[in-house]
């Protein structure tokens, strides 16, 4: 399966700053064809960047969207709008959305179903809090998040899904999960997908890791058999760091 490395810019970069970052990345990633590279810039930059990433390995993602098609939902953006601006992917259920904007598992599920229906490929985020990890509840928590997110998703659609395991205590803290800790969770998420859909349907479903991924830890993370890529926050804002992450060398 082709690994997927995604950069989540969060609420960073003006239109001009985003363009500079992508122009630099295009140079650094020239010729890369063994990794799917996805960037999730702020909404305001997506359309402009779609022209700059044409003929490059870079694809675009929304950081969020709303499941309704159109209407009186001030401040929201639909799947069709993201597609028309140049996105192929969308991040759903990031822990910052769950924490700051109180997104529930049910909303994550509605977004997942709407994304698949529209043709956007969802990157569904799951992850436990520090307290849940310390109480030994990690696998239970992430399994229930994933099960709820996928409620009603047909076996024929599951191959479009990417799962991102992002322990909340590792996001933006500089404290990444060890490769072994991440592998253990990825392995149990893979088992859950097998149980839900059967091995054939999910053989191409990527489970990527996020939480303080940096040039100096990507190689050991990617050496794990069940880690199929990374969702990168802070380090995706520096072209050289992100390019080094895309060019990981499993060790
Ligand atoms: P980080 O963020 O790499 O800055 O920890 C990851 C994420 O939130 O997706």
mmCIF file of C-alpha atoms and ligand atoms in Angstrom:
data_model
loop_
_atom_site.group_PDB
_atom_site.id
_atom_site.type_symbol
_atom_site.label_atom_id
_atom_site.label_comp_id
_atom_site.label_asym_id
_atom_site.label_seq_id
_atom_site.Cartn_x
_atom_site.Cartn_y
_atom_site.Cartn_z
ATOM 1 C CA UNK A 1 0.000 0.000 0.000
ATOM 2 C CA UNK A 2 1.233 3.513 -0.792
ATOM 3 C CA UNK A 3 2.096 5.446 2.389
ATOM 4 C CA UNK A 4 0.310 8.732 3.009
ATOM 5 C CA UNK A 5 2.012 11.738 4.592
ATOM 6 C CA UNK A 6 -0.343 14.620 5.365
ATOM 7 C CA UNK A 7 0.467 18.110 6.623
ATOM 8 C CA UNK A 8 -2.177 19.782 8.772
ATOM 9 C CA UNK A 9 -1.446 23.509 8.768
ATOM 10 C CA UNK A 10 -4.219 24.213 11.302
ATOM 11 C CA UNK A 11 -4.967 27.952 11.693
ATOM 12 C CA UNK A 12 -1.652 29.079 10.242
ATOM 13 C CA UNK A 13 -0.556 30.854 7.035
ATOM 14 C CA UNK A 14 -2.030 33.729 5.072
ATOM 15 C CA UNK A 15 -2.667 33.192 1.356
ATOM 16 C CA UNK A 16 0.787 34.601 0.588
ATOM 17 C CA UNK A 17 2.594 32.525 3.230
ATOM 18 C CA UNK A 18 0.815 29.361 2.087
ATOM 19 C CA UNK A 19 1.838 29.956 -1.506
ATOM 20 C CA UNK A 20 5.493 30.454 -0.518
ATOM 21 C CA UNK A 21 5.452 27.226 1.472
ATOM 22 C CA UNK A 22 3.944 25.231 -1.403
ATOM 23 C CA UNK A 23 6.320 26.668 -4.003
ATOM 24 C CA UNK A 24 9.266 25.573 -1.845
ATOM 25 C CA UNK A 25 7.722 22.146 -1.198
ATOM 26 C CA UNK A 26 7.126 21.579 -4.892
ATOM 27 C CA UNK A 27 10.851 21.942 -5.500
ATOM 28 C CA UNK A 28 11.820 19.722 -2.600
ATOM 29 C CA UNK A 29 9.345 16.979 -3.526
ATOM 30 C CA UNK A 30 10.009 16.916 -7.248
ATOM 31 C CA UNK A 31 9.878 13.351 -8.584
ATOM 32 C CA UNK A 32 8.351 11.795 -5.446
ATOM 33 C CA UNK A 33 5.940 9.114 -6.580
ATOM 34 C CA UNK A 34 6.074 6.446 -3.914
ATOM 35 C CA UNK A 35 4.231 8.439 -1.237
ATOM 36 C CA UNK A 36 0.844 10.166 -1.339
ATOM 37 C CA UNK A 37 1.433 13.723 -0.099
ATOM 38 C CA UNK A 38 -1.546 15.687 1.193
ATOM 39 C CA UNK A 39 -1.681 19.235 2.566
ATOM 40 C CA UNK A 40 -4.555 20.630 4.620
ATOM 41 C CA UNK A 41 -4.236 24.436 4.478
ATOM 42 C CA UNK A 42 -6.820 26.870 5.868
ATOM 43 C CA UNK A 43 -9.945 27.177 3.670
ATOM 44 C CA UNK A 44 -8.881 30.625 2.496
ATOM 45 C CA UNK A 45 -5.790 29.220 0.751
ATOM 46 C CA UNK A 46 -7.158 26.068 -0.850
ATOM 47 C CA UNK A 47 -8.264 27.379 -4.223
ATOM 48 C CA UNK A 48 -5.133 29.421 -4.833
ATOM 49 C CA UNK A 49 -2.937 26.482 -3.850
ATOM 50 C CA UNK A 50 -4.832 24.111 -6.140
ATOM 51 C CA UNK A 51 -3.203 25.914 -9.084
ATOM 52 C CA UNK A 52 0.237 25.744 -7.493
ATOM 53 C CA UNK A 53 0.087 21.993 -6.791
ATOM 54 C CA UNK A 54 -1.058 21.040 -10.316
ATOM 55 C CA UNK A 55 1.537 18.690 -11.884
ATOM 56 C CA UNK A 56 3.090 17.971 -8.497
ATOM 57 C CA UNK A 57 2.692 15.001 -6.145
ATOM 58 C CA UNK A 58 0.783 17.228 -3.674
ATOM 59 C CA UNK A 59 -2.961 16.771 -3.114
ATOM 60 C CA UNK A 60 -5.162 19.016 -0.969
ATOM 61 C CA UNK A 61 -7.463 18.382 1.986
ATOM 62 C CA UNK A 62 -9.924 20.425 3.971
ATOM 63 C CA UNK A 63 -9.330 20.540 7.736
ATOM 64 C CA UNK A 64 -13.071 20.211 8.372
ATOM 65 C CA UNK A 65 -16.450 20.671 6.661
ATOM 66 C CA UNK A 66 -20.175 20.522 7.368
ATOM 67 C CA UNK A 67 -22.351 17.625 6.199
ATOM 68 C CA UNK A 68 -25.268 19.626 4.768
ATOM 69 C CA UNK A 69 -25.176 20.408 1.040
ATOM 70 C CA UNK A 70 -25.934 24.155 1.288
ATOM 71 C CA UNK A 71 -28.160 26.603 3.109
ATOM 72 C CA UNK A 72 -28.338 28.824 6.171
ATOM 73 C CA UNK A 73 -25.276 27.562 8.079
ATOM 74 C CA UNK A 74 -23.245 30.713 8.564
ATOM 75 C CA UNK A 75 -19.533 30.043 8.709
ATOM 76 C CA UNK A 76 -19.671 26.495 7.389
ATOM 77 C CA UNK A 77 -18.229 24.951 4.221
ATOM 78 C CA UNK A 78 -19.725 21.985 2.305
ATOM 79 C CA UNK A 79 -18.089 18.959 0.698
ATOM 80 C CA UNK A 80 -18.976 20.238 -2.759
ATOM 81 C CA UNK A 81 -17.259 23.557 -1.984
ATOM 82 C CA UNK A 82 -14.086 21.732 -0.933
ATOM 83 C CA UNK A 83 -14.158 19.592 -4.069
ATOM 84 C CA UNK A 84 -14.696 22.598 -6.294
ATOM 85 C CA UNK A 85 -11.807 24.437 -4.607
ATOM 86 C CA UNK A 86 -9.473 21.540 -5.433
ATOM 87 C CA UNK A 87 -9.602 19.123 -2.467
ATOM 88 C CA UNK A 88 -9.593 15.348 -2.728
ATOM 89 C CA UNK A 89 -9.411 14.649 1.007
ATOM 90 C CA UNK A 90 -10.870 16.016 4.229
ATOM 91 C CA UNK A 91 -9.736 15.642 7.843
ATOM 92 C CA UNK A 92 -12.615 14.662 10.127
ATOM 93 C CA UNK A 93 -12.788 14.597 13.924
ATOM 94 C CA UNK A 94 -9.389 16.090 14.716
ATOM 95 C CA UNK A 95 -8.972 16.211 18.491
ATOM 96 C CA UNK A 96 -8.809 20.025 18.379
ATOM 97 C CA UNK A 97 -12.289 20.017 16.825
ATOM 98 C CA UNK A 98 -13.502 17.513 19.376
ATOM 99 C CA UNK A 99 -12.052 19.563 22.261
ATOM 100 C CA UNK A 100 -12.565 23.218 21.261
ATOM 101 C CA UNK A 101 -15.695 22.830 19.146
ATOM 102 C CA UNK A 102 -17.265 19.931 21.030
ATOM 103 C CA UNK A 103 -17.557 17.668 17.993
ATOM 104 C CA UNK A 104 -19.146 14.386 18.993
ATOM 105 C CA UNK A 105 -18.666 10.874 17.612
ATOM 106 C CA UNK A 106 -22.104 11.241 16.030
ATOM 107 C CA UNK A 107 -21.059 14.383 14.153
ATOM 108 C CA UNK A 108 -17.841 12.681 13.059
ATOM 109 C CA UNK A 109 -19.999 9.859 11.670
ATOM 110 C CA UNK A 110 -22.310 12.246 9.799
ATOM 111 C CA UNK A 111 -19.299 13.972 8.275
ATOM 112 C CA UNK A 112 -17.718 10.659 7.296
ATOM 113 C CA UNK A 113 -20.869 9.517 5.514
ATOM 114 C CA UNK A 114 -21.302 12.884 3.780
ATOM 115 C CA UNK A 115 -17.663 12.990 2.676
ATOM 116 C CA UNK A 116 -17.842 9.509 1.146
ATOM 117 C CA UNK A 117 -21.104 10.299 -0.581
ATOM 118 C CA UNK A 118 -19.625 13.422 -2.161
ATOM 119 C CA UNK A 119 -16.384 11.777 -3.291
ATOM 120 C CA UNK A 120 -14.083 13.375 -0.710
ATOM 121 C CA UNK A 121 -11.721 10.881 0.949
ATOM 122 C CA UNK A 122 -12.035 11.145 4.741
ATOM 123 C CA UNK A 123 -9.040 11.103 7.084
ATOM 124 C CA UNK A 124 -10.749 10.135 10.340
ATOM 125 C CA UNK A 125 -8.887 11.067 13.532
ATOM 126 C CA UNK A 126 -9.101 9.048 16.734
ATOM 127 C CA UNK A 127 -7.031 9.290 19.919
ATOM 128 C CA UNK A 128 -7.078 8.901 23.668
ATOM 129 C CA UNK A 129 -6.433 11.496 26.371
ATOM 130 C CA UNK A 130 -3.528 11.166 28.797
ATOM 131 C CA UNK A 131 -5.942 10.148 31.527
ATOM 132 C CA UNK A 132 -7.428 7.410 29.352
ATOM 133 C CA UNK A 133 -3.956 6.095 28.527
ATOM 134 C CA UNK A 134 -2.924 6.075 32.172
ATOM 135 C CA UNK A 135 -6.098 4.176 33.082
ATOM 136 C CA UNK A 136 -5.363 1.529 30.430
ATOM 137 C CA UNK A 137 -8.348 2.583 28.318
ATOM 138 C CA UNK A 138 -6.516 3.480 25.085
ATOM 139 C CA UNK A 139 -7.632 0.627 22.845
ATOM 140 C CA UNK A 140 -11.186 0.742 24.163
ATOM 141 C CA UNK A 141 -11.419 4.494 23.516
ATOM 142 C CA UNK A 142 -9.975 4.560 19.999
ATOM 143 C CA UNK A 143 -11.923 1.455 18.986
ATOM 144 C CA UNK A 144 -15.202 2.999 20.013
ATOM 145 C CA UNK A 145 -14.329 6.262 18.236
ATOM 146 C CA UNK A 146 -13.556 4.367 15.031
ATOM 147 C CA UNK A 147 -16.584 2.105 15.266
ATOM 148 C CA UNK A 148 -18.874 5.103 15.766
ATOM 149 C CA UNK A 149 -17.227 7.066 12.945
ATOM 150 C CA UNK A 150 -17.773 4.175 10.523
ATOM 151 C CA UNK A 151 -21.364 3.409 11.467
ATOM 152 C CA UNK A 152 -23.263 2.883 8.194
ATOM 153 C CA UNK A 153 -20.126 2.962 6.002
ATOM 154 C CA UNK A 154 -20.422 0.157 3.429
ATOM 155 C CA UNK A 155 -17.653 -2.320 2.690
ATOM 156 C CA UNK A 156 -17.457 -0.974 -0.846
ATOM 157 C CA UNK A 157 -16.579 2.521 0.471
ATOM 158 C CA UNK A 158 -14.113 1.641 3.218
ATOM 159 C CA UNK A 159 -11.097 1.658 0.895
ATOM 160 C CA UNK A 160 -11.527 5.439 0.518
ATOM 161 C CA UNK A 161 -11.001 5.933 4.257
ATOM 162 C CA UNK A 162 -7.740 6.752 6.033
ATOM 163 C CA UNK A 163 -7.588 6.410 9.814
ATOM 164 C CA UNK A 164 -5.310 8.751 11.765
ATOM 165 C CA UNK A 165 -4.298 7.656 15.256
ATOM 166 C CA UNK A 166 -3.391 10.801 17.168
ATOM 167 C CA UNK A 167 -2.950 10.431 20.924
ATOM 168 C CA UNK A 168 -4.229 13.739 22.329
ATOM 169 C CA UNK A 169 -1.315 13.976 24.777
ATOM 170 C CA UNK A 170 1.160 13.868 21.869
ATOM 171 C CA UNK A 171 -0.326 16.645 19.724
ATOM 172 C CA UNK A 172 1.728 19.815 19.709
ATOM 173 C CA UNK A 173 3.459 18.798 22.929
ATOM 174 C CA UNK A 174 6.751 17.521 21.542
ATOM 175 C CA UNK A 175 5.941 14.274 23.334
ATOM 176 C CA UNK A 176 5.380 11.648 20.632
ATOM 177 C CA UNK A 177 4.172 8.110 21.229
ATOM 178 C CA UNK A 178 7.040 5.655 20.942
ATOM 179 C CA UNK A 179 6.953 3.606 17.730
ATOM 180 C CA UNK A 180 6.013 0.567 19.845
ATOM 181 C CA UNK A 181 3.140 2.410 21.574
ATOM 182 C CA UNK A 182 1.805 3.615 18.238
ATOM 183 C CA UNK A 183 2.224 0.190 16.609
ATOM 184 C CA UNK A 184 0.239 -1.489 19.371
ATOM 185 C CA UNK A 185 -2.731 0.837 18.788
ATOM 186 C CA UNK A 186 -2.463 0.650 14.975
ATOM 187 C CA UNK A 187 -2.455 -3.127 15.204
ATOM 188 C CA UNK A 188 -5.631 -3.153 17.261
ATOM 189 C CA UNK A 189 -7.308 -0.672 14.891
ATOM 190 C CA UNK A 190 -6.346 -2.931 11.981
ATOM 191 C CA UNK A 191 -7.883 -5.910 13.792
ATOM 192 C CA UNK A 192 -11.065 -3.932 14.342
ATOM 193 C CA UNK A 193 -11.261 -3.049 10.617
ATOM 194 C CA UNK A 194 -10.778 -6.755 9.751
ATOM 195 C CA UNK A 195 -13.582 -7.687 12.097
ATOM 196 C CA UNK A 196 -15.902 -5.039 10.692
ATOM 197 C CA UNK A 197 -15.177 -5.442 6.966
ATOM 198 C CA UNK A 198 -13.028 -8.514 6.364
ATOM 199 C CA UNK A 199 -9.366 -8.491 5.285
ATOM 200 C CA UNK A 200 -10.024 -8.003 1.563
ATOM 201 C CA UNK A 201 -12.093 -4.838 1.911
ATOM 202 C CA UNK A 202 -9.568 -3.135 4.205
ATOM 203 C CA UNK A 203 -6.260 -4.228 2.711
ATOM 204 C CA UNK A 204 -5.721 -0.735 1.260
ATOM 205 C CA UNK A 205 -6.992 1.245 4.272
ATOM 206 C CA UNK A 206 -4.137 3.287 5.647
ATOM 207 C CA UNK A 207 -3.674 3.844 9.363
ATOM 208 C CA UNK A 208 -1.418 6.847 9.861
ATOM 209 C CA UNK A 209 0.120 8.241 13.069
ATOM 210 C CA UNK A 210 -0.009 11.841 14.247
ATOM 211 C CA UNK A 211 1.357 13.665 17.280
ATOM 212 C CA UNK A 212 4.704 15.475 17.297
ATOM 213 C CA UNK A 213 5.980 13.748 14.151
ATOM 214 C CA UNK A 214 9.352 15.270 13.244
ATOM 215 C CA UNK A 215 12.255 14.540 10.882
ATOM 216 C CA UNK A 216 14.043 12.780 13.746
ATOM 217 C CA UNK A 217 11.290 10.320 14.654
ATOM 218 C CA UNK A 218 9.584 9.583 11.308
ATOM 219 C CA UNK A 219 12.053 6.857 10.280
ATOM 220 C CA UNK A 220 11.483 4.704 13.351
ATOM 221 C CA UNK A 221 7.700 5.242 13.201
ATOM 222 C CA UNK A 222 7.555 4.185 9.536
ATOM 223 C CA UNK A 223 9.565 1.050 10.318
ATOM 224 C CA UNK A 224 6.544 -0.350 12.188
ATOM 225 C CA UNK A 225 4.494 -2.778 10.102
ATOM 226 C CA UNK A 226 1.123 -1.177 10.815
ATOM 227 C CA UNK A 227 2.097 2.499 10.503
ATOM 228 C CA UNK A 228 1.187 3.531 6.957
ATOM 229 C CA UNK A 229 2.020 7.215 7.101
ATOM 230 C CA UNK A 230 1.796 10.327 9.250
ATOM 231 C CA UNK A 231 -0.389 13.325 9.979
ATOM 232 C CA UNK A 232 2.009 16.156 10.712
ATOM 233 C CA UNK A 233 1.104 19.448 12.386
ATOM 234 C CA UNK A 234 3.882 21.806 13.488
ATOM 235 C CA UNK A 235 6.620 20.277 11.332
ATOM 236 C CA UNK A 236 4.478 20.629 8.186
ATOM 237 C CA UNK A 237 4.887 24.421 8.380
ATOM 238 C CA UNK A 238 8.615 24.157 7.623
ATOM 239 C CA UNK A 239 9.216 23.051 4.031
ATOM 240 C CA UNK A 240 12.562 21.355 4.735
ATOM 241 C CA UNK A 241 11.212 19.429 7.741
ATOM 242 C CA UNK A 242 8.069 18.310 5.952
ATOM 243 C CA UNK A 243 10.017 17.248 2.860
ATOM 244 C CA UNK A 244 12.367 15.200 5.040
ATOM 245 C CA UNK A 245 9.346 13.521 6.640
ATOM 246 C CA UNK A 246 7.917 12.690 3.191
ATOM 247 C CA UNK A 247 11.317 11.212 2.272
ATOM 248 C CA UNK A 248 11.364 8.932 5.340
ATOM 249 C CA UNK A 249 13.750 6.002 5.389
ATOM 250 C CA UNK A 250 12.355 3.217 7.570
ATOM 251 C CA UNK A 251 15.049 1.874 9.927
HETATM 252 P P1 LIG B 1 1.669 18.115 15.774
HETATM 253 O O1 LIG B 1 0.136 18.017 15.332
HETATM 254 O O2 LIG B 1 2.466 17.379 14.722
HETATM 255 O O3 LIG B 1 1.993 19.555 15.863
HETATM 256 O O4 LIG B 1 1.765 17.410 17.109
HETATM 257 C C1 LIG B 1 -0.399 16.869 14.738
HETATM 258 C C2 LIG B 1 -1.849 17.068 14.428
HETATM 259 O O5 LIG B 1 -2.540 17.722 15.213
HETATM 260 O O6 LIG B 1 -2.365 16.583 13.398
#
